[in-house]
């Protein structure tokens, strides 16, 4: 039906730009009558890119003022320190964008690491280890998704429950002990370098690219934003809301498990009490990057900046030998300043 | 005689959009002043300035010859101004009483006098003639009932100036009548009333004076509206002539395509039966809560089906799943654009493409940006959606333009067999209505079944081949176009 | 205290601050052994903070226990524990960390068996110094990395104890570098150490110490990514946990040189037993029993573990 | 003034569609046509009270099956164990109801305790201690409120920032060490009994009463729900949204500081690292009690039940000597079961 809309659309495109006598032409009320003044365009651009620009300025400033900051070793160290947060932030972004919430990621990291280490110990097969770890993560994620999407359990409570249960499992399977990893192939993953960059950093970068494309250029991403913005409207528009939510959580579990395996390889053991409080770090990075907790809004670039800000903060404080107690204070303060600056921008935008 | 309310060179810009450009006019006490204009002409923006929600960039506002500057809605309320906004502003989880008295509870030392509050509200509701449970939560009411709550809330502010922004767009016949009585009563008691609507009939019957807007500018103020011919008004509003806005063209009807048998949901005592032929436009009319929206949602699978079946071309349509209904070719444009329609933070293009993009994806997964852009531009153009560009977030559009975008979402579908439009022209200007009616006919001409649910009687009569009237969750009658007169339809809608 | 009435079953609580820590799992295991031998019931509760600890003591009273052994989440909780025990007429004994009162003096009414954080730290320091001397490194040329987690008082005591010994042995104060961990896990230690190694690239030889094995492990991994292998780094942890054993089990020698093992057997088994005797025979335990740690390395691990009944 | 409308409306109906002789009939389109059948009323009642009923059933069950559960000592111990969570849950309920979020409560508890202990150490004055502690809490709360309401910082980030800063302050003022309390008057507050109940329990009970009345019977409470349900609507109705939000946070800070002081008195010291993770417990209790994270919905009774469920859970597991690792698993599981049951009810309600 109405197939001519497509053709019509093309015709309109062509005709309206030539000077045709088509009476419909005058009806185009929009662009012609409300021109954007250049100043306004510039401001919008500035507003749009204020976060990356802000971070760039900060980075340059720090490079000049903080000793040892701008060195290959340090920058690589910085990136390594946020590699896990970065990976998981990619999927957490999707999760938050769809108006959900996931507190279970920290436990999943620990569990995947412990499980991987145990499988490796038993089978000596890297392939089985990776498959086993990822599968466990995907299952945990899918479980969260089913609870939340189909059984309609509140996301906070559901993932808090899985957080507890998965942590418990991590302790139980490992008897509370770190599980050592001796397999060189597996360990080498954590410190092999490609093009001068350690693999974990490259994996994180790949995550940002993949999930950036997923968010912006696929139905999956667009529908994720839609169900976050207005679930009822999305459902009526034919989005399979429940299924999509399960997929989002499944992906989250998968990527988190990958992060857990990478962490295990880096620290050459599966630690059942690893990554406690990790979930708040990840969520903060996302929110700092402009992802809305009310759903419907997400920018991969923002998340990247959010993650980098978190990492840089920690890095610089340690470089500057800030006292542990004052580090709390500073972290809070800087977090505040970052969002306040960001806030100024949106306020400017709004009025 | 000086005017009680004066607008003097009021202007308002939003980033990149000029919503109002130096608008001046006067409204007098004891009159109803109508505001007319295309979607996006700036009418609601003016009322938001009046209500203290926006501050004007330029110009001023005088109440009783005193210049006023409002910094918040509270300031405007204090100055004796009540505004009933186009987008309803209620708290879904609170009760009718609490919503109506929000901001002004009768209280002693901060403790609410619940009985007094309830009594006050009950009394006012019955004075107005609205039968509503004061303890019902708003989330349990239909939109029309919510609208009546909003009206009651404004009236109870004891304001001198009351402004109505398209109050009838979600009311059906009975409530509209109640509202008209209320407006006339308020006029007779010396209030200054501002009234926005896209329905010319009601403007003619209510308004003393009127002002016409186009693109943020005032075109003209008519001190005596009754003397202005309809054609002049329409021309001033949309900048062109429109003779017959329905443009009904009879067409040959096809075989029966859609059959609904004993369809029953949670609230229905009995099931509903009806069928629609190919190329047929069926209008559904009924009073508030007659159950039209509920029936359509059942048909579409948006609500739980308790019994009954839906057959399309003889094939059963799966229950309880809108995606399955869409797959089968049934589409529903919902009645509540704010709750069920718009993705507020997404762009206009995104809102148009969300559903139909599944037909033209690349590798089944990736979007085709230029195709989507072209489609968005096509509809922006054809429905004359007023937006700076297709990437504007839809929440910054005027109400009517949002409605057009949501309609476009469904009109853009290329595989539809049944198109259900629930209150499609709610808040839409005459020019665009005309365009929408033309598209509806086009759709029907291609053999689709079209169902139009509307509370605007002239619209139902104007475009439908057949009118189904609902009352008390049942279909109380079926009238052919030739039999469907205003009285006949209303009798079926109201009769016991 | 009145002697135990015959016939009533004996129940003894064993409260520990961090149930997830392997150390406490071991301690519990040995206490269970005592319970089996003597035929009493052991009630194990993890009490990560003061609030949970108070609830746990009330809980013991509800279960009609006669006494409990505790490693409190904070040593300053001494008075609170004393009062709660008295209120519920429970006998109490401290293990691992000695309880103190508001003025910082040990709570004498509560018998104690355990280690001194400072002493264990000093033992780590001595281990580092002797390993350093063995390799012929000059004290003035080594960097000493203190993995700091000063939010935790015992962690501070331990690392400060070690630092003290290093200084006394001639390591200049300026060479003692702090790396602050945000959390007490390996990854945080890794990140903190990474920065320290970046900043202090001029040191060719390193000594590493921290509050536990996990902290030192993180630093060792970070050192490796800076090219500092076992020949240029000596790390000694505290605990002798699985984390350390895993390192020793690796075919290649790593920078994780050793760990000071403390005996969970004595702490778990003996305290439970002492409490039992106190309840049954009204035989009050000695006020203070200090246990020492043993330096365990790749070489002597089997012997040390066997000697500790592990 | 508008009294004649009823009659007018009736006239309209009659005149325009004259067929009906019964004037009233036409107007009452709704209620008369949707009568509540008694069965429905009963079900609604059941649905309404399902949580307390469920808890009561659970309680009786436990009394019979778990040894030592049903004894004065144990019940008092149970209530004492949730006294702090209970107090803070009352204000957290308001906070969540207004669509906000507060992560800083755990740190505030610690800070108020430490500060109180220090003041007591210096001045030996209980009055000054209490005033000082409460003032600090109120200030922290008000600070949160201003950040969130006026500077429009995202509540998650803002309170995460204060959480870090306040924790830092607690460490800084105490040099990371617990501050002992020797003052008998202050300490005795924690274990004095009135009518057989320890004071902290009575204080918590008082909080539930006061905040129950506040929520349900005052303008403050109703406006709180209004700004949570639809802030824009509340603002347009003249509610001073910003001021109200600051007040809510201020109250939250105040009550939290009180909880901190009471805790300090119970544990006879101010602990800078007390109450870590406390915020999640409190929020969980609220959500378990039916408070919506999307704002606009709150029930004091539900919160009470939520708090009791959390406490009972912990209590019973300790009574039954559940292994620490399995406690994680059980806590998660039971949390899930609790919300799932609650969910069943709302689903039943909805369909
Ligand atoms: N917050 C905003 N940001 C940007 N543009 C806005 C905003 N609010 C309104 N506009 C624009 O201002 C113009 C006037 O909008 P307004 O809502 O006043 O129209 P209206 O006359 O009420 O239309 P309708 O009949 O559709 O309700 C529109 O082009 C609209 O897109
Ligand atoms: N969420 C809900 N909960 C309880 N009752 C509802 C709900 N939604 C609608 N109703 C009731 O169901 C009845 C039918 O509403 P429906 O929307 O189908 O009527 P309608 O004919 O479309 O009229 P209108 O849309 O003009 O109100 C209404 O009386 C309304 O009170
Ligand atoms: O916390 C420590 C624990 O890790 C173990 O080392 C024994 O002593 C305790 O103080
Ligand atoms: Mg409008
Ligand atoms: Mg309807």
GROMACS .gro file of N, CA and C in nm, chain B residues 106-220:
model
  345
  457UNK      N    1  -0.674   2.303   5.142
  457UNK     CA    2  -0.721   2.362   5.267
  457UNK      C    3  -0.647   2.292   5.381
  458UNK      N    4  -0.570   2.368   5.458
  458UNK     CA    5  -0.489   2.303   5.560
  458UNK      C    6  -0.475   2.390   5.682
  459UNK      N    7  -0.463   2.323   5.795
  459UNK     CA    8  -0.435   2.395   5.919
  459UNK      C    9  -0.300   2.347   5.969
  460UNK      N   10  -0.209   2.437   5.993
  460UNK     CA   11  -0.072   2.402   6.034
  460UNK      C   12  -0.012   2.298   5.940
  461UNK      N   13  -0.040   2.310   5.814
  461UNK     CA   14   0.016   2.215   5.719
  461UNK      C   15  -0.058   2.083   5.713
  462UNK      N   16  -0.150   2.060   5.807
  462UNK     CA   17  -0.227   1.935   5.803
  462UNK      C   18  -0.347   1.954   5.711
  463UNK      N   19  -0.363   1.864   5.617
  463UNK     CA   20  -0.470   1.877   5.521
  463UNK      C   21  -0.603   1.840   5.583
  464UNK      N   22  -0.703   1.922   5.555
  464UNK     CA   23  -0.838   1.888   5.598
  464UNK      C   24  -0.902   1.810   5.483
  465UNK      N   25  -0.887   1.677   5.490
  465UNK     CA   26  -0.927   1.594   5.378
  465UNK      C   27  -1.076   1.604   5.347
  466UNK      N   28  -1.154   1.603   5.451
  466UNK     CA   29  -1.298   1.606   5.426
  466UNK      C   30  -1.340   1.734   5.358
  467UNK      N   31  -1.282   1.843   5.408
  467UNK     CA   32  -1.316   1.971   5.349
  467UNK      C   33  -1.273   1.973   5.203
  468UNK      N   34  -1.153   1.924   5.177
  468UNK     CA   35  -1.102   1.923   5.041
  468UNK      C   36  -1.194   1.845   4.950
  469UNK      N   37  -1.231   1.729   4.998
  469UNK     CA   38  -1.316   1.642   4.918
  469UNK      C   39  -1.450   1.709   4.891
  470UNK      N   40  -1.504   1.770   4.997
  470UNK     CA   41  -1.633   1.838   4.982
  470UNK      C   42  -1.623   1.950   4.880
  471UNK      N   43  -1.518   2.031   4.892
  471UNK     CA   44  -1.502   2.143   4.800
  471UNK      C   45  -1.501   2.096   4.656
  472UNK      N   46  -1.424   1.992   4.633
  472UNK     CA   47  -1.409   1.943   4.496
  472UNK      C   48  -1.539   1.882   4.445
  473UNK      N   49  -1.599   1.804   4.533
  473UNK     CA   50  -1.724   1.738   4.492
  473UNK      C   51  -1.828   1.842   4.456
  474UNK      N   52  -1.833   1.945   4.536
  474UNK     CA   53  -1.932   2.049   4.512
  474UNK      C   54  -1.907   2.117   4.378
  475UNK      N   55  -1.780   2.153   4.356
  475UNK     CA   56  -1.751   2.223   4.232
  475UNK      C   57  -1.773   2.134   4.111
  476UNK      N   58  -1.734   2.008   4.124
  476UNK     CA   59  -1.754   1.916   4.013
  476UNK      C   60  -1.902   1.906   3.978
  477UNK      N   61  -1.984   1.898   4.082
  477UNK     CA   62  -2.125   1.881   4.050
  477UNK      C   63  -2.184   2.012   4.001
  478UNK      N   64  -2.132   2.124   4.049
  478UNK     CA   65  -2.178   2.252   3.994
  478UNK      C   66  -2.151   2.259   3.845
  479UNK      N   67  -2.033   2.215   3.809
  479UNK     CA   68  -1.998   2.220   3.668
  479UNK      C   69  -2.077   2.116   3.590
  480UNK      N   70  -2.115   2.010   3.658
  480UNK     CA   71  -2.193   1.907   3.592
  480UNK      C   72  -2.110   1.789   3.551
  481UNK      N   73  -1.999   1.768   3.621
  481UNK     CA   74  -1.913   1.655   3.588
  481UNK      C   75  -1.929   1.549   3.695
  482UNK      N   76  -1.952   1.427   3.653
  482UNK     CA   77  -1.969   1.320   3.749
  482UNK      C   78  -1.839   1.241   3.757
  483UNK      N   79  -1.762   1.269   3.861
  483UNK     CA   80  -1.633   1.202   3.875
  483UNK      C   81  -1.613   1.166   4.021
  484UNK      N   82  -1.551   1.052   4.046
  484UNK     CA   83  -1.521   1.014   4.182
  484UNK      C   84  -1.402   1.097   4.230
  485UNK      N   85  -1.420   1.179   4.333
  485UNK     CA   86  -1.309   1.266   4.376
  485UNK      C   87  -1.189   1.189   4.429
  486UNK      N   88  -1.208   1.061   4.460
  486UNK     CA   89  -1.097   0.982   4.513
  486UNK      C   90  -1.030   0.894   4.408
  487UNK      N   91  -1.076   0.904   4.284
  487UNK     CA   92  -1.015   0.821   4.179
  487UNK      C   93  -0.878   0.876   4.144
  488UNK      N   94  -0.785   0.786   4.117
  488UNK     CA   95  -0.654   0.831   4.071
  488UNK      C   96  -0.665   0.871   3.925
  489UNK      N   97  -0.591   0.974   3.887
  489UNK     CA   98  -0.598   1.022   3.749
  489UNK      C   99  -0.555   0.914   3.650
  490UNK      N  100  -0.461   0.830   3.691
  490UNK     CA  101  -0.412   0.728   3.598
  490UNK      C  102  -0.522   0.630   3.561
  491UNK      N  103  -0.631   0.627   3.638
  491UNK     CA  104  -0.739   0.535   3.607
  491UNK      C  105  -0.848   0.599   3.522
  492UNK      N  106  -0.832   0.726   3.490
  492UNK     CA  107  -0.937   0.795   3.414
  492UNK      C  108  -0.901   0.801   3.266
  493UNK      N  109  -1.004   0.820   3.186
  493UNK     CA  110  -0.978   0.840   3.043
  493UNK      C  111  -0.926   0.982   3.021
  494UNK      N  112  -0.870   1.005   2.904
  494UNK     CA  113  -0.814   1.138   2.880
  494UNK      C  114  -0.918   1.246   2.895
  495UNK      N  115  -1.038   1.217   2.849
  495UNK     CA  116  -1.143   1.317   2.856
  495UNK      C  117  -1.169   1.354   3.001
  496UNK      N  118  -1.173   1.252   3.084
  496UNK     CA  119  -1.197   1.280   3.226
  496UNK      C  120  -1.082   1.360   3.286
  497UNK      N  121  -0.962   1.328   3.243
  497UNK     CA  122  -0.846   1.403   3.292
  497UNK      C  123  -0.857   1.549   3.249
  498UNK      N  124  -0.900   1.566   3.127
  498UNK     CA  125  -0.917   1.703   3.077
  498UNK      C  126  -1.018   1.779   3.162
  499UNK      N  127  -1.127   1.713   3.200
  499UNK     CA  128  -1.228   1.780   3.283
  499UNK      C  129  -1.168   1.816   3.420
  500UNK      N  130  -1.082   1.730   3.471
  500UNK     CA  131  -1.016   1.760   3.598
  500UNK      C  132  -0.932   1.886   3.583
  501UNK      N  133  -0.861   1.897   3.472
  501UNK     CA  134  -0.779   2.013   3.447
  501UNK      C  135  -0.862   2.140   3.443
  502UNK      N  136  -0.975   2.128   3.379
  502UNK     CA  137  -1.063   2.244   3.368
  502UNK      C  138  -1.113   2.284   3.506
  503UNK      N  139  -1.153   2.185   3.580
  503UNK     CA  140  -1.202   2.213   3.715
  503UNK      C  141  -1.092   2.276   3.800
  504UNK      N  142  -0.969   2.227   3.782
  504UNK     CA  143  -0.857   2.283   3.858
  504UNK      C  144  -0.841   2.431   3.829
  505UNK      N  145  -0.848   2.468   3.703
  505UNK     CA  146  -0.831   2.609   3.666
  505UNK      C  147  -0.945   2.692   3.721
  506UNK      N  148  -1.066   2.641   3.709
  506UNK     CA  149  -1.181   2.718   3.754
  506UNK      C  150  -1.174   2.742   3.904
  507UNK      N  151  -1.122   2.645   3.976
  507UNK     CA  152  -1.115   2.659   4.121
  507UNK      C  153  -1.004   2.751   4.170
  508UNK      N  154  -0.927   2.805   4.077
  508UNK     CA  155  -0.825   2.902   4.120
  508UNK      C  156  -0.884   3.040   4.145
  509UNK      N  157  -1.014   3.055   4.115
  509UNK     CA  158  -1.080   3.184   4.132
  509UNK      C  159  -1.007   3.296   4.058
  510UNK      N  160  -0.968   3.265   3.933
  510UNK     CA  161  -0.894   3.363   3.856
  510UNK      C  162  -0.990   3.456   3.782
  511UNK      N  163  -0.943   3.575   3.748
  511UNK     CA  164  -1.021   3.667   3.666
  511UNK      C  165  -1.002   3.637   3.518
  512UNK      N  166  -0.880   3.593   3.488
  512UNK     CA  167  -0.849   3.561   3.349
  512UNK      C  168  -0.833   3.410   3.338
  513UNK      N  169  -0.909   3.349   3.250
  513UNK     CA  170  -0.894   3.205   3.231
  513UNK      C  171  -0.868   3.178   3.084
  514UNK      N  172  -0.761   3.105   3.058
  514UNK     CA  173  -0.725   3.077   2.919
  514UNK      C  174  -0.736   2.928   2.893
  515UNK      N  175  -0.800   2.892   2.785
  515UNK     CA  176  -0.820   2.752   2.748
  515UNK      C  177  -0.739   2.723   2.622
  516UNK      N  178  -0.647   2.626   2.630
  516UNK     CA  179  -0.571   2.590   2.511
  516UNK      C  180  -0.624   2.459   2.456
  517UNK      N  181  -0.702   2.467   2.352
  517UNK     CA  182  -0.764   2.350   2.287
  517UNK      C  183  -0.828   2.255   2.386
  518UNK      N  184  -0.920   2.306   2.466
  518UNK     CA  185  -0.977   2.219   2.571
  518UNK      C  186  -1.061   2.107   2.512
  519UNK      N  187  -1.120   2.127   2.397
  519UNK     CA  188  -1.211   2.024   2.346
  519UNK      C  189  -1.139   1.917   2.266
  520UNK      N  190  -1.008   1.933   2.246
  520UNK     CA  191  -0.941   1.837   2.158
  520UNK      C  192  -0.948   1.695   2.213
  521UNK      N  193  -0.961   1.682   2.345
  521UNK     CA  194  -0.976   1.545   2.394
  521UNK      C  195  -1.109   1.525   2.468
  522UNK      N  196  -1.204   1.610   2.437
  522UNK     CA  197  -1.336   1.590   2.497
  522UNK      C  198  -1.430   1.535   2.392
  523UNK      N  199  -1.527   1.459   2.439
  523UNK     CA  200  -1.628   1.420   2.343
  523UNK      C  201  -1.752   1.504   2.369
  524UNK      N  202  -1.856   1.467   2.301
  524UNK     CA  203  -1.972   1.554   2.290
  524UNK      C  204  -2.025   1.606   2.422
  525UNK      N  205  -2.055   1.516   2.514
  525UNK     CA  206  -2.117   1.558   2.641
  525UNK      C  207  -2.031   1.656   2.716
  526UNK      N  208  -1.905   1.622   2.731
  526UNK     CA  209  -1.816   1.711   2.805
  526UNK      C  210  -1.801   1.844   2.735
  527UNK      N  211  -1.793   1.839   2.604
  527UNK     CA  212  -1.779   1.964   2.531
  527UNK      C  213  -1.896   2.055   2.563
  528UNK      N  214  -2.014   1.996   2.564
  528UNK     CA  215  -2.132   2.077   2.594
  528UNK      C  216  -2.121   2.136   2.734
  529UNK      N  217  -2.077   2.054   2.826
  529UNK     CA  218  -2.062   2.103   2.963
  529UNK      C  219  -1.961   2.218   2.967
  530UNK      N  220  -1.853   2.199   2.894
  530UNK     CA  221  -1.752   2.303   2.890
  530UNK      C  222  -1.809   2.433   2.832
  531UNK      N  223  -1.886   2.422   2.724
  531UNK     CA  224  -1.940   2.544   2.662
  531UNK      C  225  -2.028   2.619   2.760
  532UNK      N  226  -2.109   2.545   2.832
  532UNK     CA  227  -2.194   2.610   2.933
  532UNK      C  228  -2.105   2.684   3.033
  533UNK      N  229  -2.001   2.615   3.074
  533UNK     CA  230  -1.912   2.673   3.174
  533UNK      C  231  -1.849   2.801   3.123
  534UNK      N  232  -1.803   2.798   3.000
  534UNK     CA  233  -1.739   2.916   2.943
  534UNK      C  234  -1.839   3.032   2.936
  535UNK      N  235  -1.960   3.003   2.895
  535UNK     CA  236  -2.060   3.110   2.885
  535UNK      C  237  -2.092   3.166   3.022
  536UNK      N  238  -2.099   3.077   3.120
  536UNK     CA  239  -2.127   3.122   3.256
  536UNK      C  240  -2.014   3.212   3.308
  537UNK      N  241  -1.892   3.171   3.281
  537UNK     CA  242  -1.779   3.251   3.326
  537UNK      C  243  -1.781   3.387   3.257
  538UNK      N  244  -1.818   3.388   3.131
  538UNK     CA  245  -1.827   3.516   3.060
  538UNK      C  246  -1.931   3.605   3.126
  539UNK      N  247  -2.045   3.546   3.159
  539UNK     CA  248  -2.153   3.629   3.213
  539UNK      C  249  -2.117   3.682   3.352
  540UNK      N  250  -2.022   3.617   3.419
  540UNK     CA  251  -1.983   3.670   3.549
  540UNK      C  252  -1.861   3.761   3.538
  541UNK      N  253  -1.832   3.805   3.417
  541UNK     CA  254  -1.732   3.911   3.400
  541UNK      C  255  -1.589   3.867   3.388
  542UNK      N  256  -1.564   3.738   3.370
  542UNK     CA  257  -1.427   3.693   3.353
  542UNK      C  258  -1.376   3.730   3.214
  543UNK      N  259  -1.244   3.736   3.205
  543UNK     CA  260  -1.182   3.755   3.075
  543UNK      C  261  -1.135   3.618   3.028
  544UNK      N  262  -1.183   3.578   2.911
  544UNK     CA  263  -1.154   3.441   2.868
  544UNK      C  264  -1.078   3.440   2.736
  545UNK      N  265  -0.976   3.356   2.731
  545UNK     CA  266  -0.904   3.334   2.606
  545UNK      C  267  -0.931   3.191   2.566
  546UNK      N  268  -0.958   3.167   2.439
  546UNK     CA  269  -1.000   3.034   2.399
  546UNK      C  270  -0.933   2.996   2.268
  547UNK      N  271  -0.853   2.889   2.274
  547UNK     CA  272  -0.786   2.842   2.153
  547UNK      C  273  -0.853   2.715   2.105
  548UNK      N  274  -0.879   2.708   1.976
  548UNK     CA  275  -0.934   2.584   1.920
  548UNK      C  276  -0.909   2.581   1.770
  549UNK      N  277  -0.911   2.460   1.718
  549UNK     CA  278  -0.904   2.447   1.572
  549UNK      C  279  -1.041   2.415   1.514
  550UNK      N  280  -1.143   2.412   1.600
  550UNK     CA  281  -1.277   2.379   1.551
  550UNK      C  282  -1.355   2.508   1.532
  551UNK      N  283  -1.378   2.541   1.405
  551UNK     CA  284  -1.441   2.669   1.375
  551UNK      C  285  -1.582   2.678   1.432
  552UNK      N  286  -1.656   2.567   1.428
  552UNK     CA  287  -1.794   2.572   1.475
  552UNK      C  288  -1.800   2.621   1.618
  553UNK      N  289  -1.715   2.563   1.701
  553UNK     CA  290  -1.723   2.600   1.842
  553UNK      C  291  -1.672   2.741   1.866
  554UNK      N  292  -1.575   2.782   1.784
  554UNK     CA  293  -1.526   2.919   1.800
  554UNK      C  294  -1.638   3.017   1.767
  555UNK      N  295  -1.710   2.988   1.658
  555UNK     CA  296  -1.820   3.076   1.622
  555UNK      C  297  -1.925   3.081   1.730
  556UNK      N  298  -1.951   2.966   1.792
  556UNK     CA  299  -2.060   2.968   1.890
  556UNK      C  300  -2.019   3.026   2.024
  557UNK      N  301  -1.888   3.032   2.051
  557UNK     CA  302  -1.846   3.080   2.183
  557UNK      C  303  -1.787   3.219   2.185
  558UNK      N  304  -1.710   3.253   2.080
  558UNK     CA  305  -1.624   3.370   2.091
  558UNK      C  306  -1.693   3.498   2.051
  559UNK      N  307  -1.657   3.603   2.123
  559UNK     CA  308  -1.704   3.735   2.086
  559UNK      C  309  -1.607   3.796   1.986
  560UNK      N  310  -1.481   3.798   2.023
  560UNK     CA  311  -1.378   3.854   1.936
  560UNK      C  312  -1.280   3.743   1.902
  561UNK      N  313  -1.193   3.768   1.803
  561UNK     CA  314  -1.090   3.668   1.777
  561UNK      C  315  -0.968   3.732   1.715
  562UNK      N  316  -0.855   3.665   1.737
  562UNK     CA  317  -0.729   3.711   1.677
  562UNK      C  318  -0.669   3.594   1.600
  563UNK      N  319  -0.618   3.627   1.483
  563UNK     CA  320  -0.560   3.521   1.400
  563UNK      C  321  -0.409   3.537   1.394
  564UNK      N  322  -0.342   3.424   1.411
  564UNK     CA  323  -0.196   3.421   1.409
  564UNK      C  324  -0.147   3.347   1.286
  565UNK      N  325  -0.032   3.388   1.237
  565UNK     CA  326   0.038   3.304   1.141
  565UNK      C  327   0.187   3.324   1.160
  566UNK      N  328   0.259   3.216   1.174
  566UNK     CA  329   0.404   3.222   1.188
  566UNK      C  330   0.449   3.321   1.293
  567UNK      N  331   0.384   3.319   1.407
  567UNK     CA  332   0.428   3.402   1.518
  567UNK      C  333   0.386   3.548   1.507
  568UNK      N  334   0.316   3.582   1.399
  568UNK     CA  335   0.272   3.720   1.385
  568UNK      C  336   0.121   3.727   1.396
  569UNK      N  337   0.074   3.840   1.447
  569UNK     CA  338  -0.070   3.859   1.446
  569UNK      C  339  -0.110   3.903   1.306
  570UNK      N  340  -0.209   3.839   1.249
  570UNK     CA  341  -0.256   3.881   1.117
  570UNK      C  342  -0.364   3.985   1.135
  571UNK      N  343  -0.462   3.955   1.220
  571UNK     CA  344  -0.573   4.050   1.235
  571UNK      C  345  -0.649   4.017   1.363
   0.00000   0.00000   0.00000
